[in-house]
mmCIF file of C-alpha atoms in Angstrom:
data_model
loop_
_atom_site.group_PDB
_atom_site.id
_atom_site.type_symbol
_atom_site.label_atom_id
_atom_site.label_comp_id
_atom_site.label_asym_id
_atom_site.label_seq_id
_atom_site.Cartn_x
_atom_site.Cartn_y
_atom_site.Cartn_z
ATOM 1 C CA MET A 16 -17.251 176.166 122.602
ATOM 2 C CA LYS A 17 -18.421 180.005 123.187
ATOM 3 C CA PHE A 18 -18.820 179.893 119.274
ATOM 4 C CA ILE A 19 -21.191 176.481 119.792
ATOM 5 C CA THR A 20 -23.107 178.427 122.775
ATOM 6 C CA TYR A 21 -23.879 181.440 120.589
ATOM 7 C CA ARG A 22 -24.903 179.249 117.692
ATOM 8 C CA ILE A 23 -27.404 177.041 120.105
ATOM 9 C CA THR A 24 -28.492 180.367 121.374
ATOM 10 C CA GLY A 25 -29.246 181.666 117.925
ATOM 11 C CA ILE A 26 -31.041 178.909 116.931
ATOM 12 C CA PHE A 27 -33.106 178.752 120.413
ATOM 13 C CA LEU A 28 -33.993 182.330 119.505
ATOM 14 C CA CYS A 29 -34.671 181.758 115.917
ATOM 15 C CA LEU A 30 -37.133 178.739 116.943
ATOM 16 C CA LEU A 31 -38.530 180.964 120.101
ATOM 17 C CA LEU A 32 -39.739 184.136 117.324
ATOM 18 C CA LEU A 33 -40.872 181.291 115.219
ATOM 19 C CA CYS A 34 -43.148 179.872 117.862
ATOM 20 C CA LEU A 35 -43.946 183.154 118.502
ATOM 21 C CA GLN A 36 -45.344 184.083 115.158
ATOM 22 C CA ASN A 37 -46.989 181.125 114.691
ATOM 23 C CA SER A 38 -49.117 182.019 117.736
ATOM 24 C CA VAL A 39 -49.803 185.515 116.097
ATOM 25 C CA LEU A 40 -51.007 183.913 113.162
ATOM 26 C CA ALA A 41 -53.203 181.733 115.296
ATOM 27 C CA ALA A 42 -54.360 184.138 117.003
ATOM 28 C CA SER A 43 -55.156 186.593 114.481
ATOM 29 C CA ALA A 44 -57.011 183.481 112.649
ATOM 30 C CA HIS A 45 -59.405 183.363 115.645
ATOM 31 C CA GLU A 46 -59.958 187.455 116.197
ATOM 32 C CA ILE A 47 -63.349 188.499 114.861
ATOM 33 C CA PRO A 48 -63.744 189.300 110.991
ATOM 34 C CA GLU A 49 -63.942 193.235 110.624
ATOM 35 C CA ILE A 50 -66.823 194.367 108.207
ATOM 36 C CA VAL A 51 -66.793 197.989 106.649
ATOM 37 C CA THR A 52 -69.700 198.933 105.619
ATOM 38 C CA THR A 53 -71.089 202.580 104.424
ATOM 39 C CA VAL A 54 -74.449 203.853 104.763
ATOM 40 C CA SER A 55 -76.249 203.329 107.755
ATOM 41 C CA PRO A 56 -79.226 201.219 106.704
ATOM 42 C CA ILE A 57 -76.691 198.898 105.187
ATOM 43 C CA THR A 58 -74.484 198.795 108.577
ATOM 44 C CA ASN A 59 -77.542 197.945 110.608
ATOM 45 C CA ILE A 60 -78.242 194.957 108.346
ATOM 46 C CA VAL A 61 -75.070 193.595 108.343
ATOM 47 C CA GLN A 62 -74.929 193.865 112.238
ATOM 48 C CA ASN A 63 -78.151 191.882 112.533
ATOM 49 C CA ILE A 64 -77.141 189.467 110.391
ATOM 50 C CA GLY A 65 -73.555 189.180 111.755
ATOM 51 C CA GLY A 66 -74.460 189.624 115.482
ATOM 52 C CA LYS A 67 -71.778 189.236 118.168
ATOM 53 C CA HIS A 68 -69.784 187.546 115.936
ATOM 54 C CA ILE A 69 -68.157 190.306 113.847
ATOM 55 C CA LYS A 70 -67.155 193.956 114.051
ATOM 56 C CA VAL A 71 -68.937 196.022 111.660
ATOM 57 C CA THR A 72 -67.802 199.830 111.135
ATOM 58 C CA GLY A 73 -69.600 202.011 108.821
ATOM 59 C CA ILE A 74 -68.042 205.019 107.464
ATOM 60 C CA VAL A 75 -70.739 207.095 106.413
ATOM 61 C CA PRO A 76 -71.787 209.265 109.493
ATOM 62 C CA ASP A 77 -75.575 208.801 110.055
ATOM 63 C CA GLY A 78 -77.029 211.793 108.313
ATOM 64 C CA THR A 79 -74.556 212.609 105.931
ATOM 65 C CA ASP A 80 -75.612 212.702 102.271
ATOM 66 C CA SER A 81 -74.344 209.572 100.664
ATOM 67 C CA HIS A 82 -74.358 210.824 97.305
ATOM 68 C CA THR A 83 -71.342 213.829 97.978
ATOM 69 C CA PHE A 84 -69.793 211.693 100.893
ATOM 70 C CA GLU A 85 -65.784 211.718 100.337
ATOM 71 C CA PRO A 86 -64.172 209.519 102.478
ATOM 72 C CA ILE A 87 -61.370 211.271 105.065
ATOM 73 C CA PRO A 88 -57.686 210.163 105.533
ATOM 74 C CA SER A 89 -58.525 208.323 108.637
ATOM 75 C CA ASP A 90 -60.782 205.489 106.762
ATOM 76 C CA VAL A 91 -57.648 204.320 104.795
ATOM 77 C CA LYS A 92 -56.685 202.840 108.027
ATOM 78 C CA ILE A 93 -60.241 201.571 108.497
ATOM 79 C CA LEU A 94 -60.081 199.919 104.764
ATOM 80 C CA ARG A 95 -56.792 198.383 104.875
ATOM 81 C CA ALA A 96 -58.203 196.404 108.439
ATOM 82 C CA ALA A 97 -61.447 195.130 106.486
ATOM 83 C CA ASP A 98 -61.618 191.395 106.120
ATOM 84 C CA MET A 99 -64.516 192.408 104.002
ATOM 85 C CA ILE A 100 -66.029 195.575 102.574
ATOM 86 C CA ILE A 101 -69.700 195.728 101.860
ATOM 87 C CA VAL A 102 -71.277 198.841 100.048
ATOM 88 C CA ASN A 103 -74.651 198.970 98.207
ATOM 89 C CA GLY A 104 -73.371 199.512 95.118
ATOM 90 C CA LEU A 105 -75.096 201.351 91.891
ATOM 91 C CA ASP A 106 -72.527 203.997 91.782
ATOM 92 C CA LEU A 107 -73.698 205.362 95.487
ATOM 93 C CA GLU A 108 -70.427 204.973 96.755
ATOM 94 C CA LEU A 109 -67.809 205.700 94.097
ATOM 95 C CA PRO A 110 -65.638 207.897 95.879
ATOM 96 C CA THR A 111 -65.274 205.087 98.943
ATOM 97 C CA LEU A 112 -65.148 202.214 95.980
ATOM 98 C CA LYS A 113 -62.188 204.001 94.565
ATOM 99 C CA LEU A 114 -60.184 204.237 97.718
ATOM 100 C CA ALA A 115 -61.114 200.927 99.147
ATOM 101 C CA ARG A 116 -59.938 199.511 95.870
ATOM 102 C CA LYS A 117 -56.773 201.371 96.483
ATOM 103 C CA VAL A 118 -55.558 200.760 99.807
ATOM 104 C CA LYS A 119 -57.485 197.097 100.639
ATOM 105 C CA ARG A 120 -55.419 193.829 101.313
ATOM 106 C CA PRO A 121 -55.615 191.023 98.448
ATOM 107 C CA GLU A 122 -57.872 189.232 100.037
ATOM 108 C CA THR A 123 -60.167 191.477 101.261
ATOM 109 C CA SER A 124 -63.736 191.122 98.990
ATOM 110 C CA ILE A 125 -65.547 194.395 98.249
ATOM 111 C CA LEU A 126 -69.489 193.181 98.022
ATOM 112 C CA GLN A 127 -71.973 195.409 96.241
ATOM 113 C CA LEU A 128 -75.278 194.326 97.134
ATOM 114 C CA GLY A 129 -77.237 196.343 94.505
ATOM 115 C CA ASN A 130 -75.414 194.898 91.632
ATOM 116 C CA LEU A 131 -75.572 191.363 92.887
ATOM 117 C CA THR A 132 -79.513 191.742 94.146
ATOM 118 C CA LEU A 133 -80.752 193.917 90.195
ATOM 119 C CA LYS A 134 -80.192 192.752 86.877
ATOM 120 C CA GLU A 135 -78.916 196.500 85.105
ATOM 121 C CA ALA A 136 -81.972 196.010 82.722
ATOM 122 C CA ASP A 137 -83.936 196.517 86.321
ATOM 123 C CA TRP A 138 -82.346 199.655 87.199
ATOM 124 C CA GLN A 139 -83.993 202.617 87.674
ATOM 125 C CA TYR A 140 -83.346 206.031 86.282
ATOM 126 C CA ASP A 141 -85.464 209.379 86.979
ATOM 127 C CA PHE A 142 -85.442 213.109 87.311
ATOM 128 C CA SER A 143 -82.898 213.047 90.044
ATOM 129 C CA PHE A 144 -80.678 209.884 88.212
ATOM 130 C CA PRO A 145 -81.047 210.436 84.789
ATOM 131 C CA ARG A 146 -80.200 207.873 82.160
ATOM 132 C CA GLU A 147 -78.252 210.121 80.297
ATOM 133 C CA HIS A 148 -75.934 210.704 83.279
ATOM 134 C CA GLY A 149 -75.180 206.666 83.197
ATOM 135 C CA HIS A 150 -76.057 206.446 87.129
ATOM 136 C CA PRO A 151 -78.869 204.336 88.051
ATOM 137 C CA ASN A 152 -81.151 205.154 91.320
ATOM 138 C CA PRO A 153 -79.290 203.384 93.510
ATOM 139 C CA HIS A 154 -82.029 203.426 96.506
ATOM 140 C CA LEU A 155 -83.052 199.948 96.531
ATOM 141 C CA TRP A 156 -82.895 199.177 100.200
ATOM 142 C CA LEU A 157 -86.512 201.122 100.633
ATOM 143 C CA ASN A 158 -87.738 198.308 98.853
ATOM 144 C CA ILE A 159 -88.131 195.783 101.490
ATOM 145 C CA GLU A 160 -88.286 192.649 98.681
ATOM 146 C CA LEU A 161 -84.527 193.674 98.131
ATOM 147 C CA VAL A 162 -83.359 194.258 101.041
ATOM 148 C CA MET A 163 -84.312 189.925 101.677
ATOM 149 C CA ARG A 164 -81.902 189.911 98.861
ATOM 150 C CA TYR A 165 -79.726 191.769 100.468
ATOM 151 C CA ALA A 166 -79.519 190.015 103.857
ATOM 152 C CA GLU A 167 -79.159 186.542 101.906
ATOM 153 C CA ILE A 168 -76.156 187.453 99.889
ATOM 154 C CA ILE A 169 -74.574 189.310 103.372
ATOM 155 C CA LYS A 170 -75.302 186.020 104.920
ATOM 156 C CA ASP A 171 -73.868 183.745 102.556
ATOM 157 C CA ASN A 172 -70.723 186.053 102.167
ATOM 158 C CA LEU A 173 -70.450 186.014 105.763
ATOM 159 C CA ILE A 174 -70.301 182.164 106.111
ATOM 160 C CA THR A 175 -67.650 182.003 103.347
ATOM 161 C CA LEU A 176 -65.622 184.249 105.750
ATOM 162 C CA ASP A 177 -66.216 183.232 108.638
ATOM 163 C CA PRO A 178 -67.553 179.189 108.499
ATOM 164 C CA ALA A 179 -67.056 178.379 111.653
ATOM 165 C CA ASN A 180 -70.112 180.828 112.582
ATOM 166 C CA LYS A 181 -72.260 179.488 109.781
ATOM 167 C CA ALA A 182 -75.292 178.178 112.577
ATOM 168 C CA HIS A 183 -75.170 181.888 113.939
ATOM 169 C CA TYR A 184 -75.402 183.823 110.755
ATOM 170 C CA GLN A 185 -77.993 181.568 109.238
ATOM 171 C CA GLU A 186 -80.066 181.602 112.723
ATOM 172 C CA ASN A 187 -79.672 185.420 112.805
ATOM 173 C CA THR A 188 -80.767 185.765 108.986
ATOM 174 C CA ALA A 189 -83.915 183.351 109.449
ATOM 175 C CA THR A 190 -84.842 185.925 112.502
ATOM 176 C CA TYR A 191 -84.349 189.123 110.426
ATOM 177 C CA LEU A 192 -86.369 188.007 107.319
ATOM 178 C CA THR A 193 -89.181 186.779 109.892
ATOM 179 C CA LYS A 194 -89.005 190.357 111.072
ATOM 180 C CA LEU A 195 -88.790 192.060 107.353
ATOM 181 C CA LYS A 196 -91.586 190.277 105.565
ATOM 182 C CA LYS A 197 -93.804 191.587 108.628
ATOM 183 C CA LEU A 198 -92.553 195.002 107.612
ATOM 184 C CA ASP A 199 -92.917 194.210 104.082
ATOM 185 C CA GLN A 200 -97.025 193.228 104.356
ATOM 186 C CA ALA A 201 -97.223 195.884 107.164
ATOM 187 C CA ILE A 202 -96.359 198.126 104.448
ATOM 188 C CA PHE A 203 -98.647 196.991 101.931
ATOM 189 C CA ASN A 204 -101.490 197.211 104.902
ATOM 190 C CA CYS A 205 -100.667 200.738 105.131
ATOM 191 C CA ILE A 206 -101.064 201.817 101.585
ATOM 192 C CA GLU A 207 -104.193 200.141 101.577
ATOM 193 C CA THR A 208 -105.747 202.261 104.000
ATOM 194 C CA ILE A 209 -104.557 205.391 101.929
ATOM 195 C CA PRO A 210 -107.341 206.710 99.843
ATOM 196 C CA GLN A 211 -106.608 205.663 95.737
ATOM 197 C CA ASN A 212 -106.275 209.222 94.638
ATOM 198 C CA ASN A 213 -103.664 210.184 97.631
ATOM 199 C CA ARG A 214 -101.388 207.122 96.634
ATOM 200 C CA LYS A 215 -98.900 209.599 94.966
ATOM 201 C CA LEU A 216 -95.187 210.601 95.870
ATOM 202 C CA VAL A 217 -93.448 214.121 95.681
ATOM 203 C CA THR A 218 -90.206 214.299 97.378
ATOM 204 C CA TYR A 219 -87.175 216.635 97.476
ATOM 205 C CA HIS A 220 -84.652 213.314 96.477
ATOM 206 C CA ASP A 221 -85.794 210.662 94.564
ATOM 207 C CA SER A 222 -85.211 207.946 97.014
ATOM 208 C CA PHE A 223 -88.490 205.792 96.405
ATOM 209 C CA ALA A 224 -88.150 204.562 92.906
ATOM 210 C CA TYR A 225 -88.172 200.939 93.639
ATOM 211 C CA PHE A 226 -90.471 201.380 96.892
ATOM 212 C CA ALA A 227 -93.385 202.805 94.727
ATOM 213 C CA PRO A 228 -94.165 199.971 92.106
ATOM 214 C CA ARG A 229 -93.485 197.522 95.005
ATOM 215 C CA TYR A 230 -96.096 199.213 97.080
ATOM 216 C CA GLY A 231 -98.600 200.542 94.504
ATOM 217 C CA MET A 232 -97.361 204.397 94.873
ATOM 218 C CA THR A 233 -96.698 206.797 92.414
ATOM 219 C CA VAL A 234 -93.594 208.959 92.485
ATOM 220 C CA ILE A 235 -95.583 211.969 90.480
ATOM 221 C CA ALA A 236 -92.117 214.170 90.863
ATOM 222 C CA ALA A 237 -88.606 214.582 92.714
ATOM 223 C CA ILE A 238 -87.379 218.034 93.280
ATOM 224 C CA GLN A 239 -83.761 217.853 93.735
ATOM 225 C CA PRO A 240 -82.108 217.895 90.300
ATOM 226 C CA SER A 241 -79.282 214.979 89.333
ATOM 227 C CA ASP A 242 -76.248 217.488 90.412
ATOM 228 C CA PHE A 243 -77.843 217.720 93.998
ATOM 229 C CA SER A 244 -78.411 221.553 93.935
ATOM 230 C CA GLU A 245 -81.596 223.448 94.329
ATOM 231 C CA PRO A 246 -84.214 223.115 91.280
ATOM 232 C CA GLY A 247 -84.263 226.629 88.915
ATOM 233 C CA PRO A 248 -87.337 228.560 88.593
ATOM 234 C CA GLN A 249 -89.090 226.754 85.179
ATOM 235 C CA GLU A 250 -88.700 223.496 87.471
ATOM 236 C CA VAL A 251 -90.251 224.721 90.274
ATOM 237 C CA ILE A 252 -92.774 226.449 88.301
ATOM 238 C CA SER A 253 -93.530 222.668 86.646
ATOM 239 C CA ILE A 254 -93.861 220.338 89.837
ATOM 240 C CA ILE A 255 -96.485 222.818 91.259
ATOM 241 C CA LYS A 256 -98.208 222.564 88.233
ATOM 242 C CA GLN A 257 -97.936 218.339 88.626
ATOM 243 C CA ILE A 258 -99.148 218.705 92.304
ATOM 244 C CA ARG A 259 -101.936 220.939 91.802
ATOM 245 C CA GLU A 260 -103.174 219.142 88.753
ATOM 246 C CA THR A 261 -102.718 215.348 90.407
ATOM 247 C CA GLY A 262 -104.388 216.631 94.223
ATOM 248 C CA VAL A 263 -101.484 215.637 95.929
ATOM 249 C CA PRO A 264 -102.336 216.397 99.752
ATOM 250 C CA ALA A 265 -98.724 216.392 100.756
ATOM 251 C CA ILE A 266 -95.105 216.786 99.998
ATOM 252 C CA PHE A 267 -92.002 215.010 101.883
ATOM 253 C CA GLY A 268 -88.574 216.316 102.743
ATOM 254 C CA SER A 269 -85.825 214.830 104.691
ATOM 255 C CA GLU A 270 -83.578 216.523 107.357
ATOM 256 C CA VAL A 271 -80.480 215.154 105.349
ATOM 257 C CA PHE A 272 -81.767 217.578 102.290
ATOM 258 C CA PRO A 273 -82.547 220.423 103.785
ATOM 259 C CA SER A 274 -84.166 223.046 101.099
ATOM 260 C CA LYS A 275 -86.392 226.314 101.101
ATOM 261 C CA VAL A 276 -87.759 225.572 97.904
ATOM 262 C CA MET A 277 -90.077 222.720 99.180
ATOM 263 C CA LYS A 278 -91.841 224.843 101.813
ATOM 264 C CA GLN A 279 -92.421 227.606 98.511
ATOM 265 C CA ILE A 280 -93.803 224.785 96.178
ATOM 266 C CA ALA A 281 -95.963 223.237 99.313
ATOM 267 C CA ARG A 282 -97.509 226.519 99.601
ATOM 268 C CA GLU A 283 -98.166 227.573 96.059
ATOM 269 C CA ALA A 284 -99.639 224.261 95.568
ATOM 270 C CA LYS A 285 -101.676 224.317 98.694
ATOM 271 C CA ALA A 286 -100.078 221.134 99.713
ATOM 272 C CA LYS A 287 -99.052 219.844 103.385
ATOM 273 C CA PHE A 288 -95.152 219.958 103.565
ATOM 274 C CA ILE A 289 -93.456 217.146 105.699
ATOM 275 C CA ASP A 290 -89.633 217.393 106.407
ATOM 276 C CA GLN A 291 -89.180 213.867 108.134
ATOM 277 C CA LEU A 292 -89.143 210.815 105.858
ATOM 278 C CA SER A 293 -85.984 209.494 105.962
ATOM 279 C CA ASP A 294 -83.945 207.056 103.146
ATOM 280 C CA ASP A 295 -80.555 206.571 105.136
ATOM 281 C CA GLU A 296 -80.783 208.499 108.611
ATOM 282 C CA LEU A 297 -81.666 205.828 111.786
ATOM 283 C CA PRO A 298 -84.139 206.893 114.538
ATOM 284 C CA ALA A 299 -83.170 207.554 117.949
ATOM 285 C CA ALA A 300 -83.295 204.811 120.265
ATOM 286 C CA PRO A 301 -85.182 202.406 121.048
ATOM 287 C CA ASN A 302 -86.058 202.013 117.465
ATOM 288 C CA ASN A 303 -82.398 202.705 116.110
ATOM 289 C CA SER A 304 -82.519 200.363 113.377
ATOM 290 C CA PHE A 305 -83.201 199.920 109.375
ATOM 291 C CA ILE A 306 -86.499 198.241 110.210
ATOM 292 C CA GLY A 307 -87.305 201.391 112.940
ATOM 293 C CA MET A 308 -86.355 203.922 109.920
ATOM 294 C CA MET A 309 -88.846 202.332 107.791
ATOM 295 C CA ALA A 310 -91.760 201.899 110.219
ATOM 296 C CA GLY A 311 -91.373 205.668 110.889
ATOM 297 C CA ASN A 312 -91.450 206.294 107.035
ATOM 298 C CA MET A 313 -94.364 204.439 107.133
ATOM 299 C CA ILE A 314 -96.294 206.485 109.901
ATOM 300 C CA THR A 315 -95.403 209.701 108.755
ATOM 301 C CA MET A 316 -96.128 208.752 105.202
ATOM 302 C CA THR A 317 -99.662 207.095 105.797
ATOM 303 C CA GLU A 318 -100.740 209.969 107.839
ATOM 304 C CA ALA A 319 -99.883 212.613 105.896
ATOM 305 C CA LEU A 320 -101.813 210.952 102.881
ATOM 306 C CA GLY A 321 -104.603 210.215 104.693
ATOM 307 C CA GLY A 322 -104.417 206.873 105.619
ATOM 308 C CA ASN A 323 -104.586 204.956 109.036
ATOM 309 C CA SER A 324 -100.802 204.325 110.732
ATOM 310 C CA THR A 325 -102.027 201.676 113.241
ATOM 311 C CA CYS A 326 -100.691 199.365 110.216
ATOM 312 C CA MET A 327 -97.197 199.581 112.085
ATOM 313 C CA ALA A 328 -98.703 198.978 115.812
ATOM 314 C CA ASN A 329 -96.651 195.554 115.847
ATOM 315 C CA ILE A 330 -93.499 195.821 114.099
ATOM 316 C CA ASP A 331 -90.513 194.501 116.117
ATOM 317 C CA ALA A 332 -87.979 197.588 115.327
ATOM 318 C CA SER A 333 -85.466 195.912 117.762
ATOM 319 C CA ASN A 334 -81.942 194.643 116.816
ATOM 320 C CA ILE A 335 -80.300 191.424 117.143
ATOM 321 C CA ALA A 336 -77.708 191.375 119.765
ATOM 322 C CA PHE A 337 -74.368 192.466 118.484
#
């Protein structure tokens, strides 16, 4: 009798544990999907499309050089917990990609937005990203037409991951695309106010390779070499000569890439030095969004090159609730 009692108790415990396990699995199936991203613009774009239905963690701190970023030990846990990992791609985040592939769960997909947006034949190579090194310029997100493609890719993959919230992802994407279209047109409007001879860019880091052809600008030079060091004396002399010959009124740096040589080049070339352009650092609230970053860039760029920055007056830089 005692044996039978123990046996019944054992069966009951097994059934109880099975029920509890099923409850845990059921609960986890309804948890908010965890999305891991890299650079701040992509993190913000994903947040605006996913809204309150996803949890987004960006592992590249705002204002950090994304090209030299190395993930830290605590990122292993974040990547392992991810239901989806979304990166820019085009070789921007190679250390992070290597770690993600090593530690992620088998069912977790890695989305490389740039690789899905542009064919290899359309990748840009330049002074900062020479073809012989094999790594293309990855800064697609400064071209708003390409960001619209990013948004569609993100939406489609979120729906695949979380079909129950399909309607919400579609609604958020439609709202976000409307904002992006207005921003895209406003950038064209800004460039039109800049005198034709001033529609030239000299930047420290060559972030505007996809921006310039879209909006009718020409990249004259980028200061930073492909190894992310400071340029040598001969390179500096050559850049100064280019600026003088083309009559560029202003050259642009970034707080993420501080460089004393930029001030020297500007002084020697008799051009203004502006260090407020950003390719991946979002502005402070209330405009702390990718759209806010681009609007701020255009105000800075347009004013420095002799245009009228009121072209950005009606841009909505607010985020969708998340």
